[in-house]
Amino acid sequence: MTKEQKKFLKKQKIYKRLILITQVSLFIFLILIWQILSDKNIINSFITSSPRNIIKTLITLYKENNLFFHIYTTLKETLISFTLTTIISLIISILLYHYNFLSKVVEPYLIILGSMPKVALGPIIIIWIGANIKGIITMAILISIIVSIQSIYNGFIQTDKLKIKLLQTFKASKKKILLNVVIPSNKETIINTLKINISMCLIGVIMGEFLTSKAGIGYLILYGSQIFNLNLVMTGIFILLILSVILYYLLILFTKEKH
Amino acid sequence: MNTTNKILSVKHLSKIYNTLEGETNCLSDISFEVNEGDFITIIGPSGCGKSTILNIIAGLENKYQGNVNFTSNCEIGYMLQEHSLFDWLTVEENALLGLKIKKQLTKENINYVISLLKKYNLYEFKNSYPKNLSGGMKQRLALIRTLAFKPRILLLDEPFSALDYQSRLSVSDDVYKIIKNENKTAIMVSHDIAESISMSNKIIVLSKRPATIKNIHNINLSINKGPIENRKAKEFSTYYDQLWKEIDKND
């Protein structure tokens, strides 16, 4: 390695580290400001809560055996709706790809359903499905599934035509084309859709828990706001933040290329 | 190479496309014959329907008028515009893809593919992925994939069109030598006059749409050492001028 190359690499390393250090210190700085401002009573900690109060609330929840119960509830609902969304949207995308007529018929319906705010369907879901975990999961699926179908299907129809033609020269059936070209060449699209799905499902679950629930982080936040306990609200949001980051990175870890 | 064993004859081939804008006449009364060992190039202005002829021969298009007759039952290999290698498969898996799809992964066939990979210097890369190969190696791999089920006729649809000029020369030389080495008959579509003369013994000149056959040239070069060397033959420029004039008028 030349001297210049070494110098260049060192510079890049320093630059990267500088970004990380700035990111972390910005976070610490904001938390500190928040704490100091509420300690000095410049902001009203009854309304804004404070980092210390959030930690205290977390400890209380943990001591009351409530912390992991609520996290577990939300996590369970999210993972169930994520799995169902993924499976259903993959199946529907395959069907739409396979039956051109069907996809043409369904197209305007997908657009309408996609552009409609699904939260508005909340009350109907509660009446039809029930004010329970099933209703919450339905809500989450509804919120995520249309986008999921649209992006996977769009990926499918944009598959390299030459690769498809190549398989046709091997006299491959439509099924073989799907399994050997369309799905493998859309691996990237599918993984990206999963990343969107996991956060959309979490949004849907929280929406659902706002509408109807006895447990979960959405319930915690809503309950906190009803009794005007802003510490509880902020703690709920904080847990949610951690949860969504963990879910996102777990997904990246699971879908990472082996080679 | 001077065998007169006819293996394919195309007679009065016509093709009409129906679209919302109306009928488009794509091919009109195309007839030619292919002998064993021929390297035929079909040349003509872009969009005239050259590839359609290959698609019909390959059986990918069923709606046409006229006849395509094979004198014996022969397998056809089709090499497309780009190498179209699957980047999620290894070199070996790519080479075996056609056999896998056709459910012909017999020991004998696999050994044949491995022998081709060895012969054309790809075997040591059998476990790497296409992204690690050079342009020429990719093209050789695509050709081996096509050769895997021992086709007698190879169809080449502008196989070098995605390459820059230098690579085009060396890759065409590679591909030509492999085709001759393996004793294959080839029908290539091209719009490059020099490439056509340097590779083929027969050139079919098509007119613009609807494509008719303008002329069929028999090419006889005094040098026969592959596309790069062949360009040095003294007859080369005469052929070039003839074809240039013919094709130019059509545009």
XYZ file of C-alpha atoms in Angstrom:
510
model
C 0.000 0.000 0.000
C 1.354 3.430 -0.891
C 1.713 6.235 1.592
C -1.047 8.203 -0.139
C -3.450 5.245 0.009
C -2.791 4.777 3.726
C -3.365 8.463 4.309
C -6.599 8.337 2.315
C -7.923 5.313 4.245
C -7.046 6.921 7.557
C -8.860 10.085 6.553
C -11.967 8.104 5.568
C -11.885 6.242 8.886
C -11.627 9.471 10.861
C -14.474 10.982 8.866
C -16.747 8.003 9.539
C -15.903 8.061 13.227
C -16.579 11.784 13.371
C -20.082 11.220 11.977
C -20.794 8.546 14.590
C -19.431 10.637 17.454
C -21.525 13.636 16.354
C -24.648 11.480 16.097
C -24.200 10.054 19.586
C -23.302 13.370 21.188
C -26.283 15.062 19.556
C -28.528 12.438 21.160
C -26.917 12.837 24.581
C -27.043 16.614 24.250
C -30.786 16.640 23.464
C -31.548 14.270 26.349
C -29.443 16.400 28.717
C -31.133 19.640 27.572
C -34.515 18.012 28.086
C -33.533 16.925 31.613
C -31.941 20.251 32.572
C -34.838 22.327 31.237
C -37.340 20.298 33.224
C -35.119 20.307 36.357
C -34.927 24.110 36.186
C -38.687 24.240 35.602
C -38.196 26.116 32.325
C -40.446 23.543 30.688
C -43.316 21.926 32.543
C -42.292 18.294 33.115
C -45.913 17.450 33.894
C -46.619 17.991 30.183
C -43.243 17.148 28.641
C -42.088 14.429 31.045
C -38.328 14.039 31.351
C -35.676 11.399 30.704
C -35.401 10.667 34.421
C -39.159 10.234 34.750
C -39.180 7.899 31.744
C -36.552 5.681 33.371
C -38.502 5.753 36.645
C -41.698 4.766 34.822
C -39.853 1.945 33.058
C -38.626 0.628 36.419
C -42.116 0.840 37.940
C -43.630 -0.976 34.967
C -40.961 -3.630 35.280
C -41.556 -4.053 39.037
C -45.310 -4.362 38.457
C -44.543 -7.109 35.907
C -46.212 -5.010 33.229
C -43.287 -3.927 31.028
C -42.623 -7.151 29.160
C -46.290 -8.084 29.111
C -47.142 -4.988 27.066
C -44.073 -5.352 24.844
C -44.911 -9.033 24.291
C -48.507 -8.201 23.339
C -47.522 -5.602 20.751
C -44.660 -7.732 19.452
C -46.918 -10.763 19.056
C -49.561 -8.780 17.168
C -46.925 -7.185 14.945
C -45.199 -10.447 14.068
C -48.468 -12.256 13.331
C -49.720 -9.485 11.055
C -46.283 -9.172 9.405
C -46.165 -12.889 8.645
C -49.719 -12.928 7.319
C -49.179 -9.782 5.221
C -46.028 -11.237 3.694
C -47.585 -14.593 2.838
C -50.873 -13.187 1.528
C -49.261 -10.442 -0.549
C -46.780 -12.890 -2.078
C -49.597 -15.250 -3.046
C -51.737 -12.439 -4.471
C -48.768 -10.991 -6.401
C -48.049 -14.410 -7.912
C -51.708 -14.801 -8.904
C -51.797 -11.322 -10.445
C -48.588 -12.036 -12.338
C -49.880 -15.360 -13.553
C -53.328 -14.176 -14.620
C -52.976 -11.014 -16.668
C -56.757 -10.646 -16.977
C -57.158 -10.763 -13.212
C -54.489 -8.111 -12.689
C -56.141 -5.769 -15.206
C -59.507 -6.234 -13.472
C -58.108 -5.731 -9.975
C -55.860 -2.743 -10.830
C -58.359 0.119 -10.143
C -59.544 -1.565 -6.952
C -55.980 -1.765 -5.675
C -55.423 1.904 -6.468
C -58.602 2.953 -4.650
C -57.876 0.769 -1.636
C -54.273 1.938 -1.623
C -55.128 5.623 -1.573
C -57.840 5.313 1.063
C -56.872 5.979 4.703
C -57.385 2.531 6.203
C -57.753 3.893 9.770
C -61.201 5.067 8.731
C -62.178 1.411 8.515
C -61.331 0.955 12.215
C -64.876 1.158 13.591
C -66.151 -1.248 10.932
C -63.394 -3.720 11.709
C -64.294 -3.621 15.391
C -67.951 -4.310 14.613
C -67.234 -7.025 12.056
C -64.223 -8.776 13.542
C -64.514 -7.790 17.187
C -62.760 -5.629 19.753
C -59.946 -8.090 20.273
C -56.546 -9.172 19.007
C -58.112 -10.383 15.734
C -59.425 -6.881 15.047
C -56.010 -5.368 15.750
C -54.251 -7.838 13.455
C -56.822 -7.218 10.699
C -56.192 -3.493 11.026
C -52.425 -3.980 10.696
C -52.806 -6.282 7.686
C -55.160 -3.833 5.965
C -52.708 -0.989 6.445
C -49.706 -2.864 5.066
C -51.015 -5.302 2.493
C -51.977 -3.074 -0.441
C -48.585 -1.371 -0.650
C -46.947 -4.743 -0.234
C -48.892 -6.290 -3.128
C -48.280 -3.281 -5.353
C -44.518 -3.235 -4.854
C -44.003 -6.986 -5.179
C -46.256 -7.198 -8.248
C -44.530 -4.211 -9.871
C -41.193 -5.923 -9.278
C -42.530 -9.093 -10.899
C -43.734 -7.396 -14.076
C -40.442 -5.524 -14.442
C -38.425 -8.739 -14.530
C -35.782 -8.741 -17.268
C -37.632 -9.814 -20.432
C -34.508 -11.372 -21.930
C -34.107 -13.711 -18.949
C -37.721 -14.788 -19.357
C -37.164 -15.301 -23.082
C -34.071 -17.351 -22.297
C -36.171 -19.736 -20.231
C -38.771 -19.867 -22.987
C -36.037 -21.072 -25.337
C -35.604 -23.919 -22.853
C -39.360 -24.567 -23.228
C -39.918 -23.695 -19.557
C -43.461 -23.629 -18.199
C -44.873 -20.461 -16.625
C -44.400 -22.017 -13.209
C -40.731 -22.690 -13.891
C -40.236 -19.155 -15.173
C -41.785 -17.863 -11.965
C -39.637 -20.044 -9.712
C -36.384 -19.730 -11.639
C -36.422 -16.128 -12.848
C -39.217 -13.932 -11.531
C -38.951 -14.694 -7.815
C -35.135 -14.966 -7.531
C -34.529 -11.799 -9.554
C -36.975 -9.937 -7.287
C -35.307 -11.014 -4.056
C -34.127 -7.449 -3.449
C -37.619 -6.003 -4.054
C -39.200 -8.560 -1.742
C -36.698 -7.845 1.052
C -37.290 -4.101 0.706
C -41.035 -4.713 0.868
C -40.560 -6.751 4.044
C -38.709 -3.811 5.598
C -41.641 -1.541 4.801
C -44.136 -4.188 5.953
C -42.609 -4.567 9.397
C -42.914 -0.864 10.155
C -46.344 -0.599 8.517
C -47.555 -3.525 10.639
C -46.245 -1.863 13.781
C -48.144 1.297 12.796
C -51.271 -0.777 12.173
C -50.981 -2.582 15.492
C -50.628 0.681 17.428
C -53.619 2.095 15.531
C -55.559 -1.014 16.420
C -54.517 -0.809 20.053
C -55.616 2.833 20.137
C -59.027 1.769 18.909
C -59.530 -1.254 21.066
C -57.306 -3.054 23.508
C -56.562 -4.003 27.065
C -52.840 -4.447 26.555
C -49.910 -3.435 24.410
C -47.824 -0.345 23.995
C -50.555 1.456 22.066
C -52.843 0.795 25.008
C -50.180 2.104 27.392
C -49.877 5.371 25.438
C -53.622 5.857 25.123
C -54.229 4.997 28.784
C -51.470 7.410 29.828
C -53.042 10.246 27.866
C -56.491 9.506 29.284
C -55.311 9.790 32.910
C -52.995 12.644 31.906
C -49.886 10.706 32.872
C -47.452 12.078 30.306
C -44.618 10.012 31.784
C -46.471 6.886 30.717
C -47.126 8.323 27.238
C -43.481 9.244 26.693
C -42.331 5.885 28.058
C -44.649 4.133 25.594
C -43.242 6.148 22.708
C -39.711 5.419 23.889
C -40.371 1.665 24.019
C -41.946 1.836 20.563
C -38.897 3.585 19.208
C -36.587 0.881 20.524
C -38.925 -1.867 19.333
C -39.146 -0.592 15.766
C -35.380 -0.202 15.489
C -34.825 -3.725 16.837
C -37.401 -5.232 14.462
C -35.877 -3.415 11.497
C -32.354 -4.576 12.242
C -33.468 -8.122 13.002
C -35.029 -8.219 9.545
C -31.834 -6.952 7.931
C -29.895 -9.596 9.854
C -32.202 -12.399 8.701
C -32.237 -11.355 5.063
C -28.539 -10.663 4.716
C -26.712 -12.357 1.822
C -24.790 -15.434 2.900
C -21.908 -15.072 0.438
C -17.297 -27.446 -44.098
C -18.375 -27.963 -47.684
C -20.993 -30.529 -46.825
C -24.236 -30.020 -48.644
C -26.276 -31.748 -46.007
C -29.394 -29.620 -45.790
C -30.760 -29.416 -42.240
C -33.216 -26.556 -42.379
C -35.300 -24.915 -45.027
C -37.402 -21.802 -44.591
C -40.046 -21.345 -47.281
C -42.232 -18.324 -48.046
C -42.153 -17.114 -44.468
C -44.441 -14.150 -43.754
C -45.505 -12.588 -40.524
C -48.151 -9.989 -39.791
C -48.594 -8.318 -36.416
C -52.067 -7.168 -35.422
C -52.075 -4.134 -33.180
C -54.648 -1.513 -32.265
C -52.987 0.839 -34.770
C -53.530 -1.664 -37.541
C -51.748 -4.491 -39.253
C -47.986 -4.387 -39.542
C -46.341 -6.456 -42.182
C -43.188 -7.692 -40.536
C -41.793 -10.376 -42.819
C -42.746 -10.988 -46.400
C -41.931 -14.125 -48.363
C -38.623 -15.081 -46.788
C -37.044 -18.264 -48.162
C -33.587 -19.703 -47.543
C -31.846 -22.964 -46.835
C -29.339 -23.935 -44.208
C -26.738 -26.635 -44.713
C -24.878 -28.519 -42.032
C -21.868 -26.471 -40.911
C -23.138 -23.202 -42.350
C -22.566 -19.928 -40.586
C -25.329 -17.739 -41.937
C -25.764 -14.117 -41.014
C -29.017 -12.272 -41.516
C -28.301 -8.591 -41.875
C -30.618 -5.647 -42.342
C -31.716 -2.298 -40.919
C -32.727 -2.343 -37.256
C -36.341 -3.121 -36.571
C -36.855 -4.918 -39.874
C -37.822 -8.201 -38.248
C -34.526 -10.079 -38.223
C -35.029 -11.385 -34.695
C -38.555 -12.486 -35.576
C -37.095 -14.977 -38.039
C -34.998 -16.499 -35.263
C -37.986 -16.559 -32.905
C -40.007 -18.452 -35.485
C -37.212 -20.957 -36.114
C -36.826 -21.432 -32.352
C -40.537 -22.097 -32.004
C -41.184 -19.048 -29.823
C -43.645 -17.596 -32.348
C -46.397 -19.770 -33.685
C -48.447 -17.356 -35.758
C -46.879 -17.051 -39.191
C -47.408 -18.051 -42.774
C -45.025 -20.321 -44.629
C -42.993 -23.327 -43.663
C -40.004 -24.006 -41.463
C -38.789 -27.536 -42.085
C -36.025 -29.395 -40.317
C -34.738 -32.336 -42.281
C -34.038 -34.239 -39.118
C -35.130 -33.905 -35.555
C -32.651 -31.404 -34.248
C -32.212 -29.520 -31.042
C -31.900 -25.732 -31.304
C -29.807 -23.499 -29.084
C -30.641 -19.815 -28.828
C -28.157 -17.172 -27.728
C -29.778 -13.872 -26.885
C -28.749 -10.223 -27.245
C -27.168 -10.068 -23.835
C -25.488 -12.901 -22.000
C -28.432 -12.964 -19.549
C -26.535 -14.847 -16.890
C -28.288 -15.245 -13.568
C -26.223 -13.393 -11.003
C -27.654 -15.430 -8.127
C -26.341 -18.683 -9.635
C -22.717 -19.833 -9.758
C -20.885 -20.273 -13.051
C -21.550 -24.006 -12.996
C -25.225 -23.586 -12.084
C -25.606 -21.075 -14.922
C -24.043 -23.491 -17.381
C -26.413 -26.245 -16.245
C -29.540 -24.061 -16.169
C -30.970 -25.188 -19.508
C -30.478 -28.846 -18.634
C -32.100 -28.315 -15.247
C -35.152 -26.630 -16.784
C -35.454 -29.337 -19.430
C -34.984 -32.024 -16.782
C -31.995 -33.447 -18.600
C -29.478 -33.365 -15.761
C -28.032 -36.756 -16.567
C -24.508 -37.714 -15.574
C -23.475 -37.737 -19.224
C -24.828 -34.241 -19.870
C -23.269 -32.835 -16.710
C -19.917 -34.314 -17.667
C -20.246 -32.796 -21.124
C -20.851 -29.327 -19.639
C -17.919 -29.757 -17.272
C -15.717 -30.755 -20.203
C -16.825 -27.587 -22.048
C -16.097 -25.448 -18.980
C -12.635 -27.010 -18.772
C -11.962 -26.667 -22.477
C -12.894 -22.997 -22.556
C -11.110 -21.995 -19.341
C -14.075 -21.489 -17.042
C -13.818 -24.575 -14.862
C -11.610 -22.965 -12.230
C -14.336 -20.331 -11.768
C -17.173 -22.840 -11.484
C -18.028 -21.783 -7.938
C -17.776 -18.047 -8.461
C -20.579 -15.789 -9.570
C -20.990 -14.082 -12.971
C -20.166 -10.657 -11.528
C -16.580 -11.857 -11.073
C -16.154 -12.781 -14.736
C -14.819 -10.641 -17.571
C -17.087 -9.720 -20.488
C -15.560 -12.367 -22.696
C -15.888 -15.067 -20.055
C -19.543 -14.189 -19.545
C -20.200 -14.582 -23.253
C -18.350 -17.922 -23.320
C -20.397 -19.095 -20.360
C -23.629 -18.062 -22.090
C -22.522 -20.037 -25.142
C -21.689 -23.113 -23.049
C -25.125 -22.878 -21.429
C -26.582 -22.952 -24.944
C -24.328 -25.825 -26.035
C -25.168 -27.897 -22.952
C -27.961 -29.900 -24.569
C -25.972 -30.448 -27.758
C -27.987 -28.413 -30.236
C -27.156 -28.894 -33.911
C -28.274 -25.412 -34.842
C -27.322 -22.294 -32.913
C -29.338 -19.123 -33.234
C -27.456 -15.963 -32.286
C -29.473 -12.778 -31.903
C -26.936 -9.932 -32.058
C -24.947 -11.687 -29.342
C -22.272 -8.989 -29.117
C -24.437 -5.885 -29.301
C -23.958 -4.993 -25.638
C -20.162 -4.963 -25.912
C -17.766 -2.170 -26.813
C -15.846 -2.438 -30.085
C -12.646 -4.040 -28.751
C -14.432 -6.671 -26.676
C -16.785 -7.271 -29.570
C -13.867 -8.279 -31.763
C -12.240 -10.605 -29.276
C -15.501 -12.130 -28.029
C -16.733 -12.769 -31.569
C -13.434 -14.464 -32.276
C -13.905 -16.621 -29.163
C -17.488 -17.517 -29.966
C -16.725 -18.226 -33.622
C -13.898 -20.605 -32.721
C -16.033 -22.467 -30.209
C -18.860 -22.859 -32.728
C -16.474 -24.177 -35.389
C -14.681 -26.375 -32.862
C -17.918 -28.004 -31.770
C -19.091 -28.405 -35.390
C -22.269 -26.415 -35.012
C -24.427 -24.804 -37.636
C -25.176 -21.184 -36.828
C -27.672 -18.554 -37.884
C -26.750 -15.119 -36.594
C -28.611 -11.846 -36.723
C -26.444 -8.746 -36.954
C -26.398 -5.216 -38.244
C -22.636 -5.023 -38.412
C -21.382 -5.594 -41.967
C -17.749 -6.279 -41.040
C -18.758 -8.755 -38.354
C -21.026 -10.551 -40.793
C -18.362 -10.920 -43.495
C -15.711 -12.004 -41.018
C -17.825 -14.776 -39.514
C -20.151 -16.209 -42.132
C -20.088 -18.199 -45.323
C -23.480 -16.854 -46.351
C -25.068 -13.458 -45.755
C -28.762 -12.826 -46.209
C -29.520 -9.148 -46.754
C -32.969 -8.047 -45.690
C -34.787 -4.904 -46.753
C -36.494 -2.580 -44.308
C -39.977 -3.403 -43.099
C -41.777 -5.453 -44.374
C -38.575 -7.434 -44.668
C -37.944 -9.212 -47.927
C -34.729 -10.863 -49.007
C -32.727 -8.362 -51.074
C -29.862 -10.655 -51.815
C -28.000 -13.711 -50.578
C -24.205 -13.512 -50.745
C -21.859 -16.449 -50.597
C -18.744 -15.346 -48.798
C -15.441 -16.919 -49.755
C -12.446 -15.459 -48.015
C -8.878 -16.502 -48.782
C -8.125 -16.484 -45.070
C -10.061 -18.680 -42.678
C -8.628 -18.148 -39.214
C -11.485 -16.574 -37.327
C -13.153 -13.155 -37.366
C -10.109 -11.042 -36.468
C -7.685 -12.584 -38.996
C -10.385 -12.934 -41.664
C -10.662 -9.174 -41.872
C -7.204 -9.106 -43.460
C -8.394 -11.103 -46.499
C -8.072 -9.163 -49.746
C -11.699 -9.876 -50.757
C -12.966 -8.391 -47.513
C -13.295 -4.799 -48.728
C -15.017 -5.855 -51.954
C -17.691 -7.670 -49.996
C -17.904 -4.766 -47.612
C -18.519 -2.279 -50.431
C -21.169 -4.494 -52.005
C -23.065 -4.924 -48.763
C -22.638 -1.309 -47.759
C -24.260 -0.163 -50.996
C -27.068 -2.661 -50.671
C -27.935 -1.849 -47.090
C -27.434 1.853 -47.419
C -30.108 2.161 -50.117
C -32.658 0.683 -47.808
C -32.372 3.265 -45.077
